[in-house]
Coordinates of C-alpha atoms in Angstrom, one line a residue:
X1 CA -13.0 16.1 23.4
X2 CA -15.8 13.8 23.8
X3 CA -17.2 14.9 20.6
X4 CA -14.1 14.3 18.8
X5 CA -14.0 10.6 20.2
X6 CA -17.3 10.2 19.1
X7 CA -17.5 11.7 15.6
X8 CA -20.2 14.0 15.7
X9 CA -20.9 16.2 12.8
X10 CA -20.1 19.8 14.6
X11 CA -20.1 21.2 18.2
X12 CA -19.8 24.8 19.4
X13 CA -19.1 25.9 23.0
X14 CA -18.1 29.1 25.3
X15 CA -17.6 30.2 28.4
X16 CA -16.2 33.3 30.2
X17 CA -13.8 32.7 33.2
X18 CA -15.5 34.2 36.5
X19 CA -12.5 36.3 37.3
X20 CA -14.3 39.5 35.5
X21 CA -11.8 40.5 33.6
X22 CA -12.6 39.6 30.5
X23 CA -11.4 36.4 29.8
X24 CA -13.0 33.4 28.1
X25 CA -12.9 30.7 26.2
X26 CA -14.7 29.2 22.9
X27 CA -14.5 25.9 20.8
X28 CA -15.7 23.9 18.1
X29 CA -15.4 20.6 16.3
X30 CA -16.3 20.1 12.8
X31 CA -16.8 16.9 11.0
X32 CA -17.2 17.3 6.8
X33 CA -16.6 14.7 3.8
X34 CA -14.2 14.7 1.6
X35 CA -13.7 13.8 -1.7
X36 CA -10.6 12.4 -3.7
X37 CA -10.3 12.5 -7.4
X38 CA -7.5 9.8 -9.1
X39 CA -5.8 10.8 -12.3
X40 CA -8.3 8.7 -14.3
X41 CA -11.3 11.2 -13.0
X42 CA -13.1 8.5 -10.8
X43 CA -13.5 9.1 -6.7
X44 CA -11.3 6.7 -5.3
X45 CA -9.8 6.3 -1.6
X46 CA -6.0 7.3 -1.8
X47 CA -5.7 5.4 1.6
X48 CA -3.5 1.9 1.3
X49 CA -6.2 -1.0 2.0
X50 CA -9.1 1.7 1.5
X51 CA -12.4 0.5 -0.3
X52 CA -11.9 -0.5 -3.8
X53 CA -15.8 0.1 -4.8
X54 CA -16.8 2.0 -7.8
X55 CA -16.9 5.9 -7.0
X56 CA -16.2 5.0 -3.2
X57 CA -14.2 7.2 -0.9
X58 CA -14.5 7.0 3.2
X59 CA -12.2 9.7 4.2
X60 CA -13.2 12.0 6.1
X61 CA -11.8 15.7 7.4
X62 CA -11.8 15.9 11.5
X63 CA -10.8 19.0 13.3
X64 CA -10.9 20.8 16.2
X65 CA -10.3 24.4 17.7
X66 CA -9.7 25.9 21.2
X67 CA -9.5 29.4 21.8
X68 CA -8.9 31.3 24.9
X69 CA -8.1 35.2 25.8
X70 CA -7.3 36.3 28.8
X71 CA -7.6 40.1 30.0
X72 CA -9.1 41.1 26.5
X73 CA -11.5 43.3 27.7
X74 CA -10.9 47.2 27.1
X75 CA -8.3 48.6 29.3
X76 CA -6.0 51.6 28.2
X77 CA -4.8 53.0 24.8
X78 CA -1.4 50.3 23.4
X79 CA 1.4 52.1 21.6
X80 CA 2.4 48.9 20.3
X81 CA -1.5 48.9 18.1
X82 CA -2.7 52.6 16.8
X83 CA -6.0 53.4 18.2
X84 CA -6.9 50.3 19.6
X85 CA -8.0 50.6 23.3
X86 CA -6.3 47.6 24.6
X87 CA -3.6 46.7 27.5
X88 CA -1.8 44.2 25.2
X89 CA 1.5 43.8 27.3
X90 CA -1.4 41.4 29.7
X91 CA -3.7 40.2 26.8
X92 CA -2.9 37.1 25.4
X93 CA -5.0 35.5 23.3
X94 CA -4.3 31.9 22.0
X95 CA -5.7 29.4 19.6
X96 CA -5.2 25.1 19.5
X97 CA -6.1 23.6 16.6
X98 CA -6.3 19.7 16.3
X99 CA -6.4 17.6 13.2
X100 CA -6.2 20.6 11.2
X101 CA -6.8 20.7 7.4
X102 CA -3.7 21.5 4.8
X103 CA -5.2 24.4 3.8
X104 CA -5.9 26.0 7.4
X105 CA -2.3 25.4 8.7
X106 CA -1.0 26.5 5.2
X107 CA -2.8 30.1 6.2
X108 CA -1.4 30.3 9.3
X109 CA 2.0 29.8 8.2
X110 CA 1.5 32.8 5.9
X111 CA 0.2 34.9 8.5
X112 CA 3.5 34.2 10.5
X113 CA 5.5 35.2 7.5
X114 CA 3.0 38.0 6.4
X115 CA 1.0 39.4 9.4
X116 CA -0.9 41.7 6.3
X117 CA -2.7 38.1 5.3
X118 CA -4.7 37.4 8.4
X119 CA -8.2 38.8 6.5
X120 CA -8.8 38.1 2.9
X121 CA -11.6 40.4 3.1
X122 CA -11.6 43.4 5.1
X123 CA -8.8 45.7 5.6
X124 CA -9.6 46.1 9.1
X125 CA -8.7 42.8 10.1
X126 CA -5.3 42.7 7.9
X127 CA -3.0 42.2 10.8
X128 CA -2.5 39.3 13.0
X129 CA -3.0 42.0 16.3
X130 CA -6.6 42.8 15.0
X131 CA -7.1 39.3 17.3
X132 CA -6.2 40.7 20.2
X133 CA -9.4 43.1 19.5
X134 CA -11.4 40.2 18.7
X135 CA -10.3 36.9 19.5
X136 CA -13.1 35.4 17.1
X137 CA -11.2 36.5 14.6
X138 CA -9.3 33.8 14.3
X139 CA -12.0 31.6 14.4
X140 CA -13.4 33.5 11.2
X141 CA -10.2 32.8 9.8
X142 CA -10.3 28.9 10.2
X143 CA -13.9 28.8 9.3
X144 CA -12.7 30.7 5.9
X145 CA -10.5 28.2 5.3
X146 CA -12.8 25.4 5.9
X147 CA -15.5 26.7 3.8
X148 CA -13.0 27.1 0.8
X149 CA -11.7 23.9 1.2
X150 CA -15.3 22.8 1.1
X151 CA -16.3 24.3 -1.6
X152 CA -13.2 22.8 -3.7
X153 CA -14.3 19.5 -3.1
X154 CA -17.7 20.2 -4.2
X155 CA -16.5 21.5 -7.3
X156 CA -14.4 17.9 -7.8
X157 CA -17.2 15.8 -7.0
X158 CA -19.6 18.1 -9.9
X159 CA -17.2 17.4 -12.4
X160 CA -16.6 13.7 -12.0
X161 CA -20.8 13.7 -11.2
X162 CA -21.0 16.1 -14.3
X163 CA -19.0 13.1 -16.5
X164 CA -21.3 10.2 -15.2
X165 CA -24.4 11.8 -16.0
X166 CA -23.4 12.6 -19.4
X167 CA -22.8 9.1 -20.3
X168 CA -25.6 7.9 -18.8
X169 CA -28.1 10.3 -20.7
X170 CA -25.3 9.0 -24.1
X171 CA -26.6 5.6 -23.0
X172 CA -30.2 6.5 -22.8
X173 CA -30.4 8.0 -25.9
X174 CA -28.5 5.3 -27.7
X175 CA -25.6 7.7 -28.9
X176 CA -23.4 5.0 -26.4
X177 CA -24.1 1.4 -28.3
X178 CA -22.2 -0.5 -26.4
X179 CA -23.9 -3.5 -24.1
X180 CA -22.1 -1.6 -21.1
X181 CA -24.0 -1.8 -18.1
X182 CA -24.9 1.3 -15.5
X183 CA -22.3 1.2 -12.2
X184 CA -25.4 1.1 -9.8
X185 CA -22.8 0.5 -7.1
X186 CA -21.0 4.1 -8.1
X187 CA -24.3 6.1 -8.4
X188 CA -25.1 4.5 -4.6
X189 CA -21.9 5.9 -3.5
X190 CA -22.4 9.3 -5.4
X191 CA -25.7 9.8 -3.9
X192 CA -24.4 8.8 -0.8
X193 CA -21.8 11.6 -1.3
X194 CA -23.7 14.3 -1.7
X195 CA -25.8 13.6 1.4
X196 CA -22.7 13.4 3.3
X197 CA -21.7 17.0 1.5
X198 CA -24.7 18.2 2.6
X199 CA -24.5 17.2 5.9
X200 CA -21.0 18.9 6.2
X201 CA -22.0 22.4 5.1
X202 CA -25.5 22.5 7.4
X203 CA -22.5 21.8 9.9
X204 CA -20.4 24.6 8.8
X205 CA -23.3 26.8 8.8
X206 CA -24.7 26.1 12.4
X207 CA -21.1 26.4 13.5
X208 CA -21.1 30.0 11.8
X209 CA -24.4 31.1 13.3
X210 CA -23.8 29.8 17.0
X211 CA -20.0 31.7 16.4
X212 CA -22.3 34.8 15.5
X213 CA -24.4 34.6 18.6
X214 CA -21.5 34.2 21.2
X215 CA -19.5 37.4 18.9
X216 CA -23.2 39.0 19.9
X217 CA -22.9 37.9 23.8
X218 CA -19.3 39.4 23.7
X219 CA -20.6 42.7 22.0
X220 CA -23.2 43.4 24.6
X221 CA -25.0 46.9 25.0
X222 CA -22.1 47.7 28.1
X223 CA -19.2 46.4 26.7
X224 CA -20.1 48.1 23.4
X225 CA -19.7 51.2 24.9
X226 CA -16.4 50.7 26.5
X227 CA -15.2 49.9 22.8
X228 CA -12.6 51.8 21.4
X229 CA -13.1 53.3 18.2
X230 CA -10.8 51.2 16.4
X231 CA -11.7 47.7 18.2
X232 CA -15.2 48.2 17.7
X233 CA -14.6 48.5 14.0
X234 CA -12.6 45.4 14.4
X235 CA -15.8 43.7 16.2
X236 CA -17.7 44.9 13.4
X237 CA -15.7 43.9 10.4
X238 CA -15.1 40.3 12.1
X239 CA -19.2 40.2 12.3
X240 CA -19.6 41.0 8.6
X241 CA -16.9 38.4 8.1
X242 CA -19.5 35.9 9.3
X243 CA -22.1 36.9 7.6
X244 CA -20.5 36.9 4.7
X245 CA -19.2 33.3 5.3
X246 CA -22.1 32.4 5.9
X247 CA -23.7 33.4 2.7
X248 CA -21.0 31.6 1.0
X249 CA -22.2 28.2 2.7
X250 CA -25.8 28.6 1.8
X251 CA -24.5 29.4 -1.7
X252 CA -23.1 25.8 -1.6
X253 CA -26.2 24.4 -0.1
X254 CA -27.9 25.6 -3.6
X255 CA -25.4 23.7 -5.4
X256 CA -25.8 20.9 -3.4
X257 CA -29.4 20.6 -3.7
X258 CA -29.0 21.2 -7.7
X259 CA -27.1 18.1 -7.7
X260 CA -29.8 16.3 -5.5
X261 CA -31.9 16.5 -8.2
X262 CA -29.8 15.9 -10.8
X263 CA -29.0 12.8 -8.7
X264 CA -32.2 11.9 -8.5
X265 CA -33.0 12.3 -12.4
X266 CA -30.2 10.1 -13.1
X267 CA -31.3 7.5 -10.8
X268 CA -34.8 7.7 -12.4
X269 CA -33.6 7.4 -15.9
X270 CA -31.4 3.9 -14.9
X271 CA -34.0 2.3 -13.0

């Protein structure tokens, strides 16, 4: 909680319940910048009395996540899901989101409606009771969303970016012969943004690779070998779901640092 108080960029946190049985619980907050585009293709803050400066936006996205399972360790094959070695009429596993994005409670909702649309990506985790497997899961799934959501507003700042650094190389070269003069205060605020972008997706990434050690602690060497056949293939697919996240972030991170430079060029070529 404190961390939400306080702002920080990201924090991750677990802890299994001393009752043996399996139970725990894990969390994170996450901090990232986002990114408004108005109709006339300039940042702006949508917010009533926000900052009227050129290419200026302070919001910011804020969320956090709780999740707990209780009794999810192996126990005895469930009619209720095929294969999986699981005593589900005692598991429970549940999730608490706070200050969650559009986009994350917009997948949830679907997964209510459509329990098929819990995984994107591997058909192993298609159905909302692959959690009770592998509570992490859903964690994979909020981190999915986040990263998307992410990588949209990347793509929004590049092409307003994209736009200002095409008129200023117009000016440069004297195609643009008008006495107009650079916006110094919206290429601050655009290099500013792109730190701040930055910043969010190391965050994402740490968050993914701390969520990958504690999936490790939960997969260890004995409690492998209790694994059904069908939940460890649910462990499994939920670890390649991080990795694969996580290559998703760091292919953001390249973009980001292309438009460092590019930044930086701009800046050069003004100054």
């Amino acid at each position: 909680m404190s961390e939400r108080l306080q702002s920080v960029t990201y924090s991750f946190g677990t802890r299994e319940e001393d009752d043996g049985d399996g139970s725990g619980s894990a969390w994170f907050h996450i901090l990232y910048k986002n990114i408004n585009v108005n109709a006339d293709g300039r940042i702006a803050d949508p917010r009533d009395g926000g900052t009227t400066l050129s290419q200026a936006d302070w919001t910011w996205n804020r969320s956090s996540y709780f999740l707990h399972w209780t009794n999810s360790s192996p126990r005895q094959a469930s009619p209720e899901v095929t294969g999986v070695v699981h005593d589900t009429s005692a598991s429970e596993v549940t999730l608490l989101c706070f200050g969650t994005p559009e986009t994350v409670q917009a997948r949830f909702a679907r997964i209510s409606q459509h329990p098929s649309s819990l995984s994107s990506s591997y058909s192993s985790l298609s159905t909302w009771r692959s959690a009770l497997g592998d509570p992490y899961l859903l964690f994979a799934t909020v981190l999915e969303e986040i990263s998307v959501h992410q990588d949209k507003i990347i793509w929004d700042f590049s092409r307003v970016f994209g736009k200002v650094e095409r008129a200023t190389l117009d000016q440069a070269q004297g195609v643009d012969r008008g006495e107009q003069e650079h916006d110094f205060v919206g290429l601050h605020n655009m290099a500013k943004h792109i730190i701040y972008l930055k910043e969010s997706s190391d965050a994402t990434i740490n968050i993914l690779g701390a969520l990958d050690e504690a999936h490790d602690m939960l997969l260890s060497p004995s409690g492998a070998a209790s694994l059904g056949a069908q939940v460890a293939r649910i462990h499994q697919s939920t670890r390649l779901a991080l990795q694969y996240r996580r290559r998703f972030l760091e292919s953001q991170n390249l973009r980001l640092t292309s438009l460092e430079k590019r930044m930086a060029n701009v800046i050069n070529l003004v100054s």
